[in-house]
CSV table of C-alpha atoms in Angstrom, one decimal:
chain,number,residue,atom,x,y,z
A,13,MET,CA,-15.3,47.0,47.1
A,14,SER,CA,-14.8,50.8,47.1
A,15,PRO,CA,-15.6,53.0,44.1
A,16,SER,CA,-11.9,53.8,43.7
A,17,VAL,CA,-11.1,50.1,43.3
A,18,TYR,CA,-13.8,49.7,40.6
A,19,LEU,CA,-12.3,52.8,38.9
A,20,GLY,CA,-8.8,51.4,39.0
A,21,ALA,CA,-10.0,48.1,37.5
A,22,ALA,CA,-12.0,49.7,34.8
A,23,GLY,CA,-9.1,52.1,33.9
A,24,PHE,CA,-6.7,49.2,33.8
A,25,GLY,CA,-9.0,47.3,31.4
A,26,LEU,CA,-9.6,50.3,29.2
A,27,ILE,CA,-5.9,51.1,28.9
A,28,ALA,CA,-5.2,47.4,28.2
A,29,VAL,CA,-7.6,47.4,25.3
A,30,CYS,CA,-6.7,50.8,23.8
A,31,TYR,CA,-2.9,50.6,24.3
A,32,GLY,CA,-2.2,46.9,24.2
A,33,PHE,CA,-4.6,46.0,21.4
A,34,ALA,CA,-5.4,49.1,19.4
A,35,ARG,CA,-1.9,50.6,19.4
A,36,PHE,CA,0.9,48.2,20.1
A,37,ALA,CA,-0.5,44.9,18.7
A,38,PHE,CA,0.1,46.2,15.2
A,39,GLY,CA,3.9,45.7,15.6
A,40,LEU,CA,3.3,42.1,16.7
A,41,PHE,CA,1.3,41.3,13.5
A,42,LEU,CA,3.3,43.4,11.2
A,43,PRO,CA,5.3,40.6,9.5
A,44,GLN,CA,2.0,38.9,8.5
A,45,ILE,CA,0.5,42.2,7.4
A,46,ASP,CA,3.6,43.0,5.3
A,47,THR,CA,3.3,39.7,3.6
A,48,ASP,CA,-0.4,40.0,2.8
A,49,LEU,CA,-0.4,43.7,1.7
A,50,THR,CA,3.2,43.8,0.3
A,51,LEU,CA,4.6,46.7,2.5
A,52,THR,CA,8.2,47.9,2.5
A,53,HIS,CA,10.0,48.7,5.8
A,54,THR,CA,9.6,52.5,5.1
A,55,LEU,CA,5.9,52.2,4.4
A,56,SER,CA,5.4,50.0,7.4
A,57,GLY,CA,7.1,52.7,9.5
A,58,PHE,CA,4.8,55.4,8.1
A,59,ILE,CA,1.7,53.4,8.8
A,60,SER,CA,2.9,52.6,12.3
A,61,GLY,CA,3.7,56.3,12.8
A,62,GLY,CA,0.1,57.1,11.8
A,63,SER,CA,-1.1,55.3,14.9
A,64,PHE,CA,1.0,57.6,17.0
A,65,LEU,CA,-0.1,60.6,15.0
A,66,GLY,CA,-3.7,59.8,15.6
A,67,TYR,CA,-2.8,59.6,19.3
A,68,CYS,CA,-1.3,63.1,19.2
A,69,VAL,CA,-4.4,64.7,17.9
A,70,ALA,CA,-6.8,62.7,20.1
A,71,ILE,CA,-5.0,63.3,23.4
A,72,ILE,CA,-5.2,67.1,23.0
A,73,LEU,CA,-8.9,66.8,22.2
A,74,SER,CA,-9.4,64.4,25.1
A,75,ALA,CA,-7.8,66.7,27.7
A,76,TYR,CA,-10.0,69.6,26.4
A,77,LEU,CA,-13.2,67.5,26.4
A,78,THR,CA,-12.5,65.9,29.8
A,79,GLU,CA,-12.3,69.3,31.4
A,80,ARG,CA,-15.7,70.3,29.9
A,81,ILE,CA,-18.0,67.3,29.4
A,82,GLY,CA,-16.5,65.0,32.1
A,83,ALA,CA,-14.5,61.8,32.3
A,84,ARG,CA,-17.2,59.2,31.7
A,85,ALA,CA,-18.3,60.4,28.2
A,86,VAL,CA,-14.7,60.7,27.0
A,87,ALA,CA,-13.7,57.2,28.4
A,88,ILE,CA,-16.7,55.6,26.6
A,89,GLY,CA,-15.8,57.5,23.4
A,90,ALA,CA,-12.2,56.1,23.6
A,91,ALA,CA,-13.5,52.5,23.8
A,92,LEU,CA,-15.9,53.0,20.9
A,93,VAL,CA,-13.2,54.6,18.7
A,94,ALA,CA,-11.0,51.6,19.5
A,95,THR,CA,-13.9,49.3,18.5
A,96,VAL,CA,-14.4,51.0,15.1
A,97,GLY,CA,-10.6,51.3,14.4
A,98,MET,CA,-9.7,47.7,15.1
A,99,ALA,CA,-12.8,46.4,13.2
A,100,SER,CA,-11.6,48.6,10.2
A,101,ILE,CA,-8.0,47.1,10.5
A,102,ALA,CA,-9.6,43.6,10.3
A,103,MET,CA,-11.3,44.5,7.1
A,104,ALA,CA,-8.7,46.7,5.4
A,105,PRO,CA,-8.1,45.6,1.8
A,106,SER,CA,-5.2,47.9,0.9
A,107,PRO,CA,-2.3,49.8,2.5
A,108,ILE,CA,-4.1,53.2,2.3
A,109,LEU,CA,-7.2,51.9,4.1
A,110,LEU,CA,-5.0,50.1,6.5
A,111,ALA,CA,-3.2,53.3,7.3
A,112,SER,CA,-6.5,55.1,8.0
A,113,ALA,CA,-7.7,52.3,10.2
A,114,VAL,CA,-4.4,52.1,12.2
A,115,MET,CA,-4.6,55.9,12.7
A,116,LEU,CA,-8.2,55.7,14.0
A,117,ALA,CA,-7.4,52.8,16.3
A,118,GLY,CA,-4.3,54.6,17.6
A,119,SER,CA,-6.3,57.7,18.4
A,120,SER,CA,-8.3,55.7,21.0
A,121,THR,CA,-5.3,55.6,23.2
A,122,GLY,CA,-5.1,59.4,23.2
A,123,LEU,CA,-8.7,59.6,24.2
A,124,ALA,CA,-8.4,57.1,27.0
A,125,SER,CA,-5.7,58.4,29.3
A,126,PRO,CA,-6.8,62.0,30.3
A,127,PRO,CA,-10.3,61.0,31.5
A,128,MET,CA,-8.8,58.3,33.7
A,129,ALA,CA,-6.4,60.8,35.3
A,130,ALA,CA,-9.3,63.2,35.9
A,131,ALA,CA,-11.5,60.5,37.3
A,132,VAL,CA,-8.7,59.4,39.7
A,133,ALA,CA,-8.4,63.0,40.9
A,134,VAL,CA,-12.1,62.9,41.9
A,135,ALA,CA,-12.5,59.4,43.2
A,136,VAL,CA,-9.2,58.6,44.9
A,137,ARG,CA,-7.8,60.1,48.0
A,138,PRO,CA,-4.7,62.2,47.4
A,139,GLY,CA,-2.2,59.9,49.0
A,140,ARG,CA,-3.2,57.1,46.7
A,141,GLN,CA,-3.6,59.0,43.4
A,142,SER,CA,-0.1,58.5,42.0
A,143,ALA,CA,-0.2,54.8,42.8
A,144,THR,CA,-3.6,54.4,41.2
A,145,ASN,CA,-2.6,56.3,38.1
A,146,THR,CA,0.4,54.1,37.5
A,147,ILE,CA,-1.5,51.0,38.2
A,148,ILE,CA,-4.0,52.1,35.5
A,149,ASN,CA,-1.1,52.9,33.2
A,150,ALA,CA,0.2,49.4,33.6
A,151,GLY,CA,-2.9,48.1,31.8
A,152,THR,CA,-0.8,48.5,28.7
A,153,SER,CA,1.2,45.5,29.7
A,154,ALA,CA,-1.9,43.4,30.3
A,155,GLY,CA,-3.1,44.1,26.7
A,156,VAL,CA,0.3,43.3,25.3
A,157,VAL,CA,0.5,40.0,27.3
A,158,LEU,CA,-3.0,39.0,26.0
A,159,SER,CA,-2.2,39.9,22.4
A,160,GLY,CA,0.8,37.4,22.4
A,161,PRO,CA,-1.3,34.3,23.1
A,162,VAL,CA,-3.9,35.5,20.6
A,163,ALA,CA,-1.2,35.6,17.9
A,164,LEU,CA,-0.1,32.1,18.9
A,165,LEU,CA,-3.6,30.7,18.9
A,166,MET,CA,-4.6,32.3,15.6
A,167,GLY,CA,-1.4,31.4,13.8
A,168,GLY,CA,-0.9,34.9,12.4
A,169,GLN,CA,-4.5,35.4,11.3
A,170,TRP,CA,-4.3,39.1,12.0
A,171,ARG,CA,-7.7,40.0,10.6
A,172,LEU,CA,-9.4,37.6,13.0
A,173,ALA,CA,-7.3,38.8,15.9
A,174,PHE,CA,-8.2,42.4,15.4
A,175,ALA,CA,-11.9,41.4,15.0
A,176,CYS,CA,-11.7,39.8,18.5
A,177,PHE,CA,-9.9,42.9,19.9
A,178,ALA,CA,-12.7,45.1,18.6
A,179,VAL,CA,-15.3,43.0,20.5
A,180,ALA,CA,-13.2,43.4,23.7
A,181,ALA,CA,-13.1,47.2,23.1
A,182,PHE,CA,-16.9,47.3,22.9
A,183,VAL,CA,-17.2,45.4,26.2
A,184,MET,CA,-14.9,48.1,27.8
A,185,ALA,CA,-17.2,50.8,26.6
A,186,VAL,CA,-20.0,49.3,28.7
A,187,VAL,CA,-17.7,48.9,31.7
A,188,ALA,CA,-16.6,52.5,31.4
A,189,ALA,CA,-20.2,53.6,31.4
A,190,LEU,CA,-20.8,51.8,34.7
A,191,SER,CA,-17.5,52.6,36.5
A,192,VAL,CA,-16.1,56.0,35.5
A,193,PRO,CA,-17.5,59.1,37.3
A,194,SER,CA,-18.8,61.8,35.1
A,195,GLY,CA,-17.4,64.7,37.1
A,196,THR,CA,-13.8,66.1,36.9
A,197,LYS,CA,-11.6,68.2,39.2
A,198,ALA,CA,-12.2,71.6,37.8
A,199,THR,CA,-10.8,74.9,39.0
A,200,GLN,CA,-10.7,78.5,37.9
A,201,THR,CA,-7.4,77.7,36.2
A,202,SER,CA,-8.9,75.0,33.9
A,203,GLY,CA,-8.8,75.8,30.2
A,204,GLY,CA,-6.3,77.4,28.0
A,205,LEU,CA,-2.6,76.6,27.6
A,206,PRO,CA,-0.7,75.3,30.6
A,207,PRO,CA,2.3,77.2,31.9
A,208,PHE,CA,5.5,76.1,30.0
A,209,ASN,CA,7.9,76.5,32.8
A,210,SER,CA,11.2,74.6,33.2
A,211,VAL,CA,9.4,71.6,34.8
A,212,VAL,CA,7.1,71.2,31.8
A,213,MET,CA,9.8,71.8,29.2
A,214,HIS,CA,12.2,69.2,30.7
A,215,LEU,CA,9.3,66.7,30.6
A,216,ILE,CA,8.6,67.5,27.0
A,217,ALA,CA,12.2,66.9,25.9
A,218,ALA,CA,12.6,63.7,27.9
A,219,ALA,CA,9.3,62.2,26.7
A,220,PHE,CA,10.0,63.0,23.1
A,221,LEU,CA,13.3,61.2,23.1
A,222,MET,CA,12.1,58.2,25.0
A,223,GLY,CA,9.1,57.9,22.7
A,224,ALA,CA,11.2,58.0,19.6
A,225,SER,CA,13.5,55.3,20.9
A,226,SER,CA,10.7,52.9,21.9
A,227,THR,CA,9.5,52.5,18.3
A,228,ALA,CA,12.4,50.2,17.7
A,229,ILE,CA,10.5,47.5,19.5
A,230,TRP,CA,6.8,48.7,19.5
A,231,SER,CA,6.8,49.1,15.7
A,232,PHE,CA,9.6,46.8,14.5
A,233,GLY,CA,10.1,44.2,17.3
A,234,GLY,CA,8.4,41.5,15.3
A,235,LYS,CA,10.4,42.2,12.2
A,236,LEU,CA,13.7,42.5,14.1
A,237,VAL,CA,13.4,39.0,15.6
A,238,ALA,CA,12.2,37.7,12.2
A,239,LEU,CA,15.4,39.1,10.6
A,240,GLN,CA,17.9,38.3,13.3
A,241,LEU,CA,16.6,35.0,14.6
A,242,GLY,CA,14.3,33.8,11.8
A,243,TRP,CA,11.3,33.7,14.2
A,244,GLY,CA,7.8,33.4,12.9
A,245,ASN,CA,4.5,33.9,14.6
A,246,THR,CA,5.3,31.8,17.6
A,247,GLY,CA,8.6,33.6,18.4
A,248,ALA,CA,7.1,37.0,18.0
A,249,GLY,CA,4.1,36.0,20.2
A,250,LEU,CA,6.5,34.9,22.9
A,251,LEU,CA,8.4,38.2,22.7
A,252,TRP,CA,5.2,40.1,23.1
A,253,ILE,CA,4.2,38.0,26.1
A,254,ALA,CA,7.6,38.7,27.7
A,255,ILE,CA,7.3,42.4,27.1
A,256,GLY,CA,3.8,42.6,28.5
A,257,ALA,CA,4.4,40.3,31.5
A,258,ALA,CA,7.5,42.3,32.6
A,259,GLY,CA,5.6,45.6,32.1
A,260,ILE,CA,3.3,44.8,35.0
A,261,VAL,CA,6.1,46.0,37.3
A,262,GLY,CA,5.5,49.5,35.9
A,263,ALA,CA,2.5,49.6,38.2
A,264,GLY,CA,4.9,50.4,41.0
A,265,ALA,CA,6.2,53.6,39.3
A,266,GLY,CA,4.4,55.9,41.6
A,267,THR,CA,5.6,54.2,44.7
A,268,LEU,CA,9.2,54.1,43.5
A,269,VAL,CA,9.2,57.8,42.6
A,270,ALA,CA,7.8,58.7,46.0
A,271,ARG,CA,10.5,56.7,47.7
A,272,PHE,CA,13.6,57.3,45.6
A,273,GLY,CA,12.9,60.5,43.7
A,274,ILE,CA,12.0,60.9,40.0
A,275,ASP,CA,15.6,61.4,38.7
A,276,ARG,CA,17.0,58.1,40.0
A,277,VAL,CA,14.0,56.1,38.8
A,278,HIS,CA,14.1,57.8,35.4
A,279,TRP,CA,17.8,57.1,34.8
A,280,LEU,CA,17.6,53.5,35.9
A,281,PHE,CA,14.8,52.5,33.6
A,282,LEU,CA,16.0,54.5,30.6
A,283,GLY,CA,19.1,52.4,30.9
A,284,ALA,CA,17.0,49.2,31.0
A,285,LEU,CA,15.0,50.4,28.0
A,286,ALA,CA,18.2,50.9,26.0
A,287,ALA,CA,19.5,47.5,27.0
A,288,GLY,CA,16.3,45.9,26.0
A,289,ILE,CA,16.4,47.4,22.6
A,290,LEU,CA,19.9,46.2,22.0
A,291,LEU,CA,19.3,42.7,23.3
A,292,VAL,CA,16.2,42.2,21.1
A,293,GLY,CA,17.4,43.9,17.9
A,294,THR,CA,21.1,43.3,17.2
A,295,SER,CA,22.6,40.5,15.1
A,296,ALA,CA,24.5,39.3,18.2
A,297,THR,CA,21.2,38.3,20.0
A,298,THR,CA,20.1,34.8,20.8
A,299,PRO,CA,16.6,33.5,21.6
A,300,LEU,CA,17.3,33.7,25.3
A,301,LEU,CA,18.8,37.2,25.0
A,302,ALA,CA,15.9,38.4,22.9
A,303,ILE,CA,13.3,37.3,25.5
A,304,VAL,CA,15.4,38.9,28.3
A,305,GLY,CA,15.6,42.0,26.2
A,306,GLY,CA,11.9,42.0,25.7
A,307,MET,CA,11.3,41.7,29.5
A,308,LEU,CA,13.7,44.6,30.2
A,309,PHE,CA,12.0,46.8,27.5
A,310,GLY,CA,8.5,46.0,28.8
A,311,ALA,CA,9.3,46.7,32.4
A,312,ALA,CA,11.3,49.9,31.5
A,313,TYR,CA,8.7,51.3,29.1
A,314,ILE,CA,5.8,51.1,31.5
A,315,MET,CA,7.9,52.3,34.4
A,316,VAL,CA,9.2,55.4,32.5
A,317,THR,CA,5.7,56.3,31.1
A,318,GLY,CA,4.5,56.0,34.7
A,319,VAL,CA,7.2,58.4,35.7
A,320,TYR,CA,6.1,60.9,33.1
A,321,LEU,CA,2.5,60.5,34.2
A,322,VAL,CA,3.4,61.4,37.8
A,323,TRP,CA,5.7,64.1,36.5
A,324,GLY,CA,3.0,65.8,34.5
A,325,VAL,CA,0.1,65.4,36.9
A,326,THR,CA,2.3,66.7,39.8
A,327,ALA,CA,3.5,69.7,37.7
A,328,LEU,CA,-0.2,70.7,37.1
A,329,PRO,CA,-2.1,69.5,40.2
A,330,ASP,CA,-5.2,71.5,39.4
A,331,ARG,CA,-5.4,70.1,35.8
A,332,PRO,CA,-4.5,66.4,36.0
A,333,ALA,CA,-5.9,65.6,32.6
A,334,THR,CA,-3.8,68.3,31.0
A,335,GLY,CA,-0.7,67.3,33.0
A,336,LEU,CA,-0.9,63.8,31.8
A,337,MET,CA,-1.7,64.9,28.3
A,338,ILE,CA,1.6,66.9,28.0
A,339,GLY,CA,3.8,63.9,28.8
A,340,PHE,CA,1.9,61.3,26.9
A,341,LEU,CA,1.4,63.6,23.9
A,342,THR,CA,5.1,64.2,23.6
A,343,ILE,CA,5.8,60.5,23.9
A,344,ALA,CA,3.5,60.0,20.9
A,345,ILE,CA,5.1,62.8,18.9
A,346,GLY,CA,8.4,61.1,19.4
A,347,GLN,CA,6.9,57.8,18.3
A,348,THR,CA,5.3,59.5,15.2
A,349,ALA,CA,8.8,60.7,14.2
A,350,GLY,CA,10.7,57.6,15.3
A,351,ALA,CA,8.8,54.9,13.5
A,352,PRO,CA,9.3,56.1,9.9
A,353,LEU,CA,12.9,57.1,10.8
A,354,PHE,CA,13.7,53.6,12.1
A,355,GLY,CA,12.2,52.0,9.0
A,356,PHE,CA,14.2,54.4,6.8
A,357,LEU,CA,17.4,53.4,8.6
A,358,MET,CA,16.6,49.7,8.2
A,359,ASP,CA,16.1,50.2,4.4
A,360,ARG,CA,19.1,52.4,3.8
A,361,LEU,CA,21.7,51.0,6.3
A,362,THR,CA,21.4,47.9,8.5
A,363,PRO,CA,19.1,46.8,11.3
A,364,ASP,CA,22.1,46.8,13.7
A,365,TYR,CA,22.8,50.4,13.0
A,366,ALA,CA,19.2,51.5,13.4
A,367,VAL,CA,19.0,49.6,16.7
A,368,LEU,CA,22.1,51.2,18.1
A,369,VAL,CA,21.0,54.7,17.1
A,370,PHE,CA,17.6,54.2,18.8
A,371,ALA,CA,19.1,52.7,22.0
A,372,CYS,CA,21.3,55.8,22.3
A,373,LEU,CA,18.2,58.0,22.0
A,374,ALA,CA,16.9,56.4,25.2
A,375,PHE,CA,20.0,57.5,27.1
A,376,THR,CA,19.7,61.1,25.8
A,377,ALA,CA,16.3,61.4,27.5
A,378,GLY,CA,18.0,61.1,30.9
A,379,TRP,CA,19.9,64.3,30.5
A,380,GLN,CA,16.6,66.2,30.7
A,381,GLY,CA,16.6,66.0,34.4
A,382,PRO,CA,13.4,67.0,36.2
A,383,ALA,CA,13.4,70.4,37.9
A,384,ALA,CA,11.8,69.0,41.0
A,385,PRO,CA,8.4,68.1,39.6
A,386,TYR,CA,7.9,65.6,42.4
A,387,PRO,CA,9.0,65.8,46.0
A,388,SER,CA,12.4,64.3,46.6
A,389,PRO,CA,12.6,61.1,48.7
A,390,PRO,CA,11.4,61.9,52.1
A,391,GLN,CA,14.1,62.8,54.5
A,392,LYS,CA,14.2,61.7,58.1
A,393,PRO,CA,13.4,64.6,60.4
A,394,PRO,CA,16.4,65.7,62.5
A,395,SER,CA,16.5,64.0,65.8
A,396,GLN,CA,15.3,66.0,68.7
A,397,HIS,CA,17.9,66.6,71.5
A,398,LYS,CA,16.7,65.2,74.7
A,399,ARG,CA,16.3,67.7,77.4
A,400,SER,CA,19.1,67.4,79.9
A,401,VAL,CA,18.1,66.4,83.4
A,402,THR,CA,19.0,69.2,85.9
């Protein structure tokens, strides 16, 4: 097995633990956490937003460190931070300490992505880099899929679940030490601020809006199905399994972008994201529609984040860690703002109104069309005229 395959598998696992467990599993267990620690919708939103805020700080630091000390050290650090953060969630006795632990666990995701993009730039041949990056990015879905059965098996014992997740994160620290190369792709342009041209600015706007809209499910999906369908631990666990299983298709983002162009893929899956939010969260939903909506959301979210990954890395080919950082940081900034806003709307208005507003946010991201950050679909070369026989 080639080193690039080992790297892809290690990156997939690291992203699964950091994103699927340390960041997005909180929304799955939120109904039980609310009951045990007596949280309001608004307070839940601020705590969930803290996870995304921790991500924002960490991904900037990660891109900086990756370009200076190498991918391996930062990847190991990401797994260890996830370990400590999730162990702290498991032991948190109060909302304040829970918020601190959630922020720490969420920061691990910011640490994890840039070193993997940099490692791929070193270890994988150019023609396979976009595909490898989006396969690694789809690890989020694997983590979400696994967190669902954990919730079912443990009957809502969220403290025990996060303790198990912490053990898995420590195992991934060992795997990263053995699989991730220490070097990065460095050039004389490395360091400092990236160029904020039209390509980068369009990416920032689109990623912010999509990130904000996604918190309707990532932060409040468990609560929405509890309110609209009366689902408990089993129903929420099944929803998370549906989200994660469908998200595996996001591994094909790089391939689809190369074939159909970034704008078409972007619009298509933003529409699927909005539809998923509506099907899961409105009062008109049914159990079947909620599961279908979860699948649409999961597939669309991983696909669109894969699009932003390719968009950013291609916009800054000499600084892949920074290119990834820009898109993923902006997604997290949108999520940091979106989670408390969604909770506020639920408290002050109705869940249906909040869901409708956030589904519309997903569509607005599509108007930030890419300024050719990735080659358009390949065109067939013009046919050569045959030489006439004289």
